[in-house]
Amino acid sequence: MNPKLKASAPVAIDPQDEVIHNLYLESVHLVERLHRRLLDVIKDEFDRQGRDDINAVQALLLFNIGSSELTAGELRSRGYYMGSNVSYNVKKLVELGFINHARSRIDRRSVRISLTDKGTDVAETVAKLYQRHVGSIHKVGGIGQDEFGQMNKLLQRLDRFWNDQILYRL
């Protein structure tokens, strides 16, 4: 044994901390899994329509752009595109004709992006998918207004907590 390393006594873990630890890890895994599942749901919708010209992350990007005109940085801050490179996908969507891009009149270094008609069609497909879900989630999923309100409030608090960890290096 390295003489510099001393054997330490087992640390007593507060049972309450252990419960919170397990619940926290479950929440983290659920957030990750839900995002992947959302992408699967979007992919399935486009597969049903026989569309293979766009992937789920790109469709979600187009939905989040909507009727706005913004920069890639603004788009990145609006959503979480797990495992994707926003700049690459924006470039690809421009090449495929889903996004218009133009240099900002105010700051020539900045590129503003907006949807083409083709991009708007994709965004509307995602919007219709979400609207179908709204029509059945209470009846089928058992999630109503109160549950969504509570869930959103808790997820916002978790988001603030994680943001504070980054900002204040807690």
XYZ file of N, CA and C in Angstrom:
510
model
N 0.844 -1.179 0.000
C 0.000 0.000 0.000
C 0.883 1.234 0.000
N 0.474 2.222 -0.766
C 1.195 3.477 -0.829
C 1.107 4.165 0.531
N 2.265 4.506 1.141
C 2.228 5.109 2.472
C 1.540 6.471 2.487
N 1.491 7.132 1.346
C 0.827 8.444 1.299
C -0.692 8.305 1.344
N -1.176 7.156 0.942
C -2.615 6.921 0.958
C -2.984 6.212 2.243
N -3.772 6.836 3.019
C -4.181 6.242 4.291
C -5.557 5.623 4.111
N -5.714 4.487 4.721
C -7.028 3.850 4.685
C -7.995 4.729 5.462
N -9.104 4.993 4.854
C -10.076 5.827 5.551
C -11.240 4.964 6.018
N -11.821 5.427 7.056
C -12.983 4.713 7.589
C -14.154 4.929 6.642
N -15.019 3.938 6.516
C -16.189 4.108 5.652
C -16.994 5.334 6.095
N -17.404 6.106 5.109
C -18.185 7.304 5.382
C -19.631 6.898 5.618
N -20.182 7.358 6.700
C -21.591 7.066 6.994
C -22.460 7.951 6.102
N -23.350 7.326 5.379
C -24.236 8.070 4.482
C -25.585 8.234 5.162
N -26.000 9.469 5.198
C -27.314 9.783 5.752
C -28.363 9.074 4.893
N -29.258 8.295 5.499
C -30.279 7.576 4.715
C -31.100 8.508 3.824
N -31.354 9.733 4.295
C -32.110 10.701 3.486
C -31.307 11.081 2.242
N -29.984 11.270 2.400
C -29.139 11.589 1.256
C -29.109 10.446 0.254
N -29.105 9.221 0.740
C -29.096 8.067 -0.156
C -30.388 7.999 -0.962
N -31.509 8.283 -0.329
C -32.800 8.296 -1.030
C -32.783 9.378 -2.109
N -32.323 10.578 -1.739
C -32.265 11.672 -2.714
C -31.286 11.325 -3.833
N -30.165 10.717 -3.493
C -29.181 10.294 -4.495
C -29.830 9.391 -5.534
N -30.532 8.379 -5.072
C -31.169 7.423 -5.990
C -32.249 8.096 -6.833
N -33.047 8.954 -6.217
C -34.096 9.655 -6.957
C -33.509 10.644 -7.967
N -32.435 11.320 -7.575
C -31.761 12.253 -8.478
C -31.233 11.523 -9.705
N -30.537 10.404 -9.488
C -30.010 9.635 -10.623
C -31.128 9.117 -11.516
N -32.236 8.700 -10.915
C -33.378 8.252 -11.719
C -33.913 9.404 -12.572
N -33.992 10.592 -11.985
C -34.468 11.762 -12.739
C -33.533 12.095 -13.895
N -32.228 12.057 -13.651
C -31.256 12.338 -14.705
C -31.422 11.337 -15.844
N -31.553 10.066 -15.510
C -31.736 9.036 -16.544
C -33.045 9.236 -17.299
N -34.090 9.627 -16.595
C -35.376 9.865 -17.252
C -35.304 11.042 -18.228
N -34.631 12.113 -17.831
C -34.496 13.266 -18.719
C -33.774 12.858 -19.998
N -32.678 12.116 -19.843
C -31.935 11.643 -21.017
C -32.805 10.739 -21.888
N -33.483 9.789 -21.248
C -34.300 8.827 -21.991
C -35.481 9.499 -22.666
N -36.092 10.463 -21.994
C -37.235 11.155 -22.590
C -36.824 11.929 -23.840
N -35.664 12.545 -23.805
C -35.223 13.266 -24.999
C -35.003 12.295 -26.161
N -34.349 11.171 -25.876
C -34.151 10.164 -26.936
C -35.490 9.643 -27.438
N -36.431 9.419 -26.524
C -37.749 8.916 -26.902
C -38.500 9.930 -27.760
N -38.383 11.217 -27.415
C -39.015 12.259 -28.239
C -38.474 12.202 -29.657
N -37.163 12.052 -29.799
C -36.585 11.944 -31.137
C -37.101 10.703 -31.853
N -37.289 9.599 -31.122
C -37.857 8.378 -31.718
C -39.289 8.609 -32.193
N -40.065 9.331 -31.405
C -41.467 9.618 -31.765
C -41.510 10.473 -33.034
N -40.648 11.469 -33.099
C -40.602 12.336 -34.292
C -40.148 11.532 -35.499
N -39.114 10.716 -35.331
C -38.631 9.873 -36.433
C -39.735 8.951 -36.926
N -40.473 8.352 -36.005
C -41.562 7.461 -36.372
C -42.621 8.184 -37.201
N -42.921 9.416 -36.840
C -43.917 10.204 -37.592
C -43.467 10.402 -39.035
N -42.192 10.733 -39.229
C -41.695 10.936 -40.587
C -41.573 9.607 -41.332
N -41.228 8.534 -40.627
C -41.194 7.207 -41.253
C -42.578 6.812 -41.751
N -43.608 7.090 -40.959
C -44.986 6.765 -41.364
C -45.391 7.501 -42.632
N -44.812 8.681 -42.816
C -45.112 9.470 -44.007
C -44.199 9.121 -45.178
N -43.295 8.155 -44.928
C -42.381 7.738 -45.981
C -41.303 8.764 -46.276
N -41.027 9.623 -45.306
C -40.022 10.670 -45.512
C -38.692 10.224 -44.932
N -37.666 10.290 -45.759
C -36.331 9.977 -45.273
C -35.354 11.094 -45.627
N -35.907 12.258 -45.969
C -35.079 13.390 -46.366
C -34.617 14.243 -45.187
N -35.058 13.887 -43.981
C -34.729 14.677 -42.799
C -34.707 13.752 -41.587
N -33.842 14.049 -40.625
C -33.838 13.224 -39.422
C -34.583 13.944 -38.291
N -34.752 13.255 -37.188
C -35.567 13.788 -36.087
C -34.953 15.045 -35.469
N -33.647 15.074 -35.303
C -32.998 16.256 -34.725
C -33.211 17.458 -35.647
N -33.067 17.246 -36.943
C -33.270 18.336 -37.891
C -34.720 18.813 -37.880
N -35.662 17.881 -37.788
C -37.080 18.263 -37.719
C -37.359 19.079 -36.455
N -36.761 18.683 -35.350
C -36.930 19.417 -34.095
C -36.315 20.809 -34.198
N -35.166 20.926 -34.848
C -34.556 22.237 -35.086
C -35.507 23.128 -35.888
N -36.083 22.575 -36.953
C -37.001 23.359 -37.785
C -38.231 23.783 -36.994
N -38.762 22.884 -36.179
C -39.916 23.223 -35.343
C -39.559 24.373 -34.403
N -38.366 24.316 -33.817
C -37.963 25.350 -32.862
C -37.647 26.683 -33.525
N -37.283 26.666 -34.778
C -37.107 27.925 -35.507
C -38.483 28.535 -35.765
N -39.413 27.692 -36.222
C -40.777 28.166 -36.481
C -40.798 29.365 -37.409
N -41.535 30.385 -37.032
C -41.656 31.573 -37.879
C -40.607 32.630 -37.548
N -39.658 32.287 -36.679
C -38.629 33.242 -36.263
C -37.516 33.362 -37.291
N -36.794 34.444 -37.163
C -35.542 34.616 -37.887
C -34.492 34.803 -36.805
N -33.504 33.911 -36.761
C -32.526 33.966 -35.683
C -31.176 33.459 -36.119
N -30.210 33.519 -35.212
C -28.869 33.013 -35.510
C -28.763 31.576 -35.016
N -27.724 30.875 -35.466
C -27.510 29.496 -35.005
C -27.282 29.484 -33.495
N -26.603 30.488 -32.973
C -26.377 30.576 -31.525
C -27.678 30.711 -30.760
N -28.584 31.530 -31.272
C -29.893 31.677 -30.627
C -30.664 30.367 -30.693
N -30.564 29.674 -31.811
C -31.233 28.383 -31.956
C -30.668 27.376 -30.957
N -29.353 27.361 -30.810
C -28.699 26.446 -29.877
C -29.193 26.690 -28.459
N -29.386 27.953 -28.095
C -29.812 28.269 -26.731
C -31.292 27.965 -26.499
N -32.064 27.816 -27.557
C -33.497 27.529 -27.423
C -33.804 26.074 -27.122
N -32.923 25.194 -27.508
C -33.237 23.774 -27.350
C -32.016 22.946 -27.088
N -32.261 21.726 -26.756
C -31.190 20.783 -26.454
C -31.222 19.702 -27.514
N -30.172 19.639 -28.298
C -30.127 18.699 -29.404
C -29.050 17.673 -29.117
N -29.394 16.738 -28.238
C -28.453 15.759 -27.721
C -27.721 15.031 -28.841
N -26.413 15.006 -28.698
C -25.604 14.253 -29.645
C -25.582 14.843 -31.033
N -25.901 16.126 -31.156
C -25.911 16.707 -32.494
C -25.083 17.976 -32.516
N -24.639 18.309 -33.673
C -23.894 19.528 -33.903
C -24.848 20.491 -34.601
N -25.280 21.519 -33.903
C -26.274 22.444 -34.447
C -25.753 23.096 -35.723
N -24.503 23.540 -35.719
C -23.943 24.209 -36.901
C -23.950 23.280 -38.114
N -23.556 22.017 -37.907
C -23.566 21.043 -39.006
C -24.986 20.864 -39.535
N -25.952 20.691 -38.616
C -27.328 20.461 -39.051
C -27.917 21.679 -39.755
N -27.587 22.864 -39.292
C -28.067 24.076 -39.972
C -27.498 24.123 -41.384
N -26.198 23.854 -41.510
C -25.560 23.848 -42.836
C -26.244 22.826 -43.747
N -26.495 21.638 -43.217
C -27.140 20.577 -43.991
C -28.564 20.994 -44.402
N -29.297 21.615 -43.463
C -30.668 22.040 -43.755
C -30.703 23.150 -44.805
N -29.682 23.989 -44.829
C -29.573 25.012 -45.881
C -29.357 24.312 -47.218
N -28.406 23.349 -47.250
C -28.110 22.613 -48.482
C -29.333 21.873 -49.013
N -30.159 21.346 -48.099
C -31.339 20.571 -48.500
C -32.549 21.446 -48.811
N -32.417 22.748 -48.599
C -33.503 23.665 -48.948
C -34.569 23.838 -47.880
N -34.264 23.503 -46.639
C -35.226 23.664 -45.551
C -35.078 25.009 -44.839
N -33.895 25.623 -44.964
C -33.596 26.866 -44.258
C -33.008 27.880 -45.227
N -33.463 29.140 -45.076
C -32.838 30.285 -45.739
C -31.779 30.831 -44.796
N -30.713 31.353 -45.356
C -29.730 32.023 -44.509
C -29.245 33.276 -45.220
N -29.038 34.318 -44.436
C -28.572 35.587 -44.995
C -27.761 36.320 -43.940
N -26.761 37.028 -44.373
C -25.961 37.838 -43.456
C -26.839 38.930 -42.850
N -26.634 39.153 -41.570
C -27.368 40.204 -40.866
C -27.001 41.563 -41.461
N -27.997 42.440 -41.613
C -27.733 43.786 -42.114
C -26.953 44.599 -41.077
N -27.168 44.289 -39.810
C -26.544 45.045 -38.724
C -25.132 44.556 -38.445
N -24.957 43.247 -38.328
C -23.648 42.650 -38.033
C -23.319 41.659 -39.139
N -22.473 42.051 -40.057
C -22.163 41.238 -41.234
C -21.514 39.900 -40.882
N -20.992 39.770 -39.653
C -20.398 38.492 -39.242
C -21.476 37.468 -38.891
N -22.649 37.947 -38.571
C -23.738 37.091 -38.113
C -24.617 36.655 -39.282
N -25.014 35.385 -39.246
C -25.906 34.849 -40.283
C -27.264 34.603 -39.660
N -28.299 35.142 -40.252
C -29.673 34.960 -39.788
C -30.288 33.808 -40.576
N -31.053 32.962 -39.884
C -31.691 31.833 -40.549
C -33.199 31.886 -40.343
N -33.912 31.367 -41.330
C -35.371 31.256 -41.263
C -35.776 30.067 -42.126
N -37.028 29.661 -41.998
C -37.501 28.487 -42.730
C -37.948 28.841 -44.140
N -37.679 27.921 -45.045
C -38.269 27.989 -46.379
C -39.654 27.356 -46.281
N -40.399 27.346 -47.364
C -41.705 26.668 -47.358
C -41.527 25.186 -47.033
N -40.479 24.599 -47.573
C -40.184 23.185 -47.313
C -39.903 22.968 -45.816
N -39.178 23.878 -45.197
C -38.895 23.800 -43.766
C -40.145 24.017 -42.934
N -40.995 24.920 -43.384
C -42.258 25.183 -42.683
C -43.144 23.946 -42.694
N -43.160 23.205 -43.795
C -43.934 21.960 -43.859
C -43.469 20.967 -42.795
N -42.166 20.854 -42.612
C -41.630 19.937 -41.594
C -42.026 20.421 -40.206
N -41.867 21.714 -39.941
C -42.231 22.277 -38.631
C -43.717 22.053 -38.353
N -44.550 22.193 -39.370
C -45.993 21.971 -39.196
C -46.293 20.499 -38.923
N -45.535 19.593 -39.511
C -45.716 18.163 -39.237
C -45.450 17.874 -37.761
N -44.381 18.444 -37.223
C -44.069 18.255 -35.799
C -45.158 18.904 -34.938
N -45.612 20.089 -35.324
C -46.670 20.772 -34.563
C -47.954 19.941 -34.550
N -48.306 19.347 -35.668
C -49.508 18.499 -35.732
C -49.339 17.242 -34.874
N -48.140 16.678 -34.870
C -47.852 15.530 -34.018
C -48.086 15.901 -32.559
N -47.528 17.022 -32.126
C -47.716 17.478 -30.748
C -49.197 17.730 -30.451
N -49.912 18.292 -31.402
C -51.337 18.572 -31.195
C -52.125 17.273 -31.031
N -51.777 16.249 -31.793
C -52.413 14.934 -31.616
C -52.148 14.407 -30.217
N -50.933 14.577 -29.742
C -50.585 14.128 -28.391
C -51.399 14.875 -27.351
N -51.558 16.173 -27.527
C -52.345 16.981 -26.585
C -53.771 16.445 -26.507
N -54.301 16.002 -27.636
C -55.669 15.491 -27.671
C -55.862 14.160 -26.965
N -54.767 13.436 -26.713
C -54.938 12.111 -26.115
C -54.123 11.863 -24.850
N -53.241 12.752 -24.507
C -52.320 12.449 -23.401
C -53.033 12.329 -22.061
N -54.094 13.085 -21.870
C -54.821 12.979 -20.600
C -55.582 11.655 -20.538
N -56.273 11.323 -21.624
C -57.071 10.086 -21.652
C -56.192 8.837 -21.673
N -55.166 8.850 -22.493
C -54.338 7.660 -22.676
C -53.173 7.619 -21.685
N -52.501 8.752 -21.505
C -51.318 8.795 -20.650
C -51.599 9.120 -19.201
N -52.810 9.589 -18.921
C -53.160 9.925 -17.545
C -52.435 11.147 -17.007
N -51.997 12.010 -17.908
C -51.300 13.227 -17.488
C -52.178 14.416 -17.853
N -52.594 15.155 -16.823
C -53.475 16.292 -17.035
C -52.800 17.611 -16.721
N -53.611 18.640 -16.671
C -53.129 20.002 -16.456
C -52.329 20.136 -15.159
N -52.837 19.608 -14.062
C -52.142 19.725 -12.776
C -50.797 19.012 -12.794
N -50.771 17.808 -13.377
C -49.521 17.040 -13.437
C -48.482 17.751 -14.299
N -48.934 18.282 -15.447
C -47.990 19.009 -16.302
C -47.493 20.265 -15.608
N -48.366 20.968 -14.918
C -47.952 22.163 -14.192
C -46.885 21.849 -13.159
N -47.121 20.792 -12.390
C -46.162 20.397 -11.354
C -44.850 19.917 -11.980
N -44.951 19.097 -13.024
C -43.752 18.578 -13.683
C -42.934 19.723 -14.273
N -43.577 20.649 -14.942
C -42.851 21.762 -15.552
C -42.175 22.628 -14.498
N -42.865 22.852 -13.400
C -42.293 23.640 -12.309
C -41.032 22.955 -11.758
N -41.097 21.655 -11.562
C -39.947 20.913 -11.041
C -38.795 20.867 -12.043
N -39.108 20.681 -13.318
C -38.056 20.651 -14.334
C -37.392 22.024 -14.471
N -38.166 23.095 -14.325
C -37.582 24.438 -14.360
C -36.641 24.655 -13.178
N -37.028 24.145 -12.010
C -36.162 24.264 -10.836
C -34.874 23.469 -11.025
N -34.970 22.274 -11.609
C -33.788 21.471 -11.888
C -32.897 22.189 -12.901
N -33.502 22.779 -13.917
C -32.755 23.529 -14.921
C -32.011 24.697 -14.268
N -32.689 25.431 -13.392
C -32.043 26.544 -12.684
C -30.889 26.044 -11.814
N -31.112 24.912 -11.126
C -30.071 24.335 -10.278
C -28.840 23.988 -11.104
N -29.035 23.300 -12.235
C -27.909 22.926 -13.083
C -27.235 24.171 -13.655
N -28.025 25.149 -14.061
C -27.465 26.391 -14.590
C -26.598 27.076 -13.536
N -27.075 27.118 -12.305
C -26.300 27.716 -11.213
C -24.998 26.951 -10.978
N -25.026 25.629 -11.136
C -23.815 24.831 -10.979
C -22.748 25.277 -11.970
N -23.189 25.598 -13.163
C -22.259 26.026 -14.208
C -21.814 27.467 -13.971
N -22.770 28.349 -13.765
C -22.458 29.773 -13.609
C -21.598 30.067 -12.393
N -21.923 29.441 -11.276
C -21.257 29.754 -10.021
C -20.267 28.677 -9.582
N -20.083 27.669 -10.457
C -19.124 26.578 -10.184
C -19.321 25.998 -8.781
N -20.564 25.672 -8.477
C -20.903 25.147 -7.146
C -20.476 23.696 -6.989
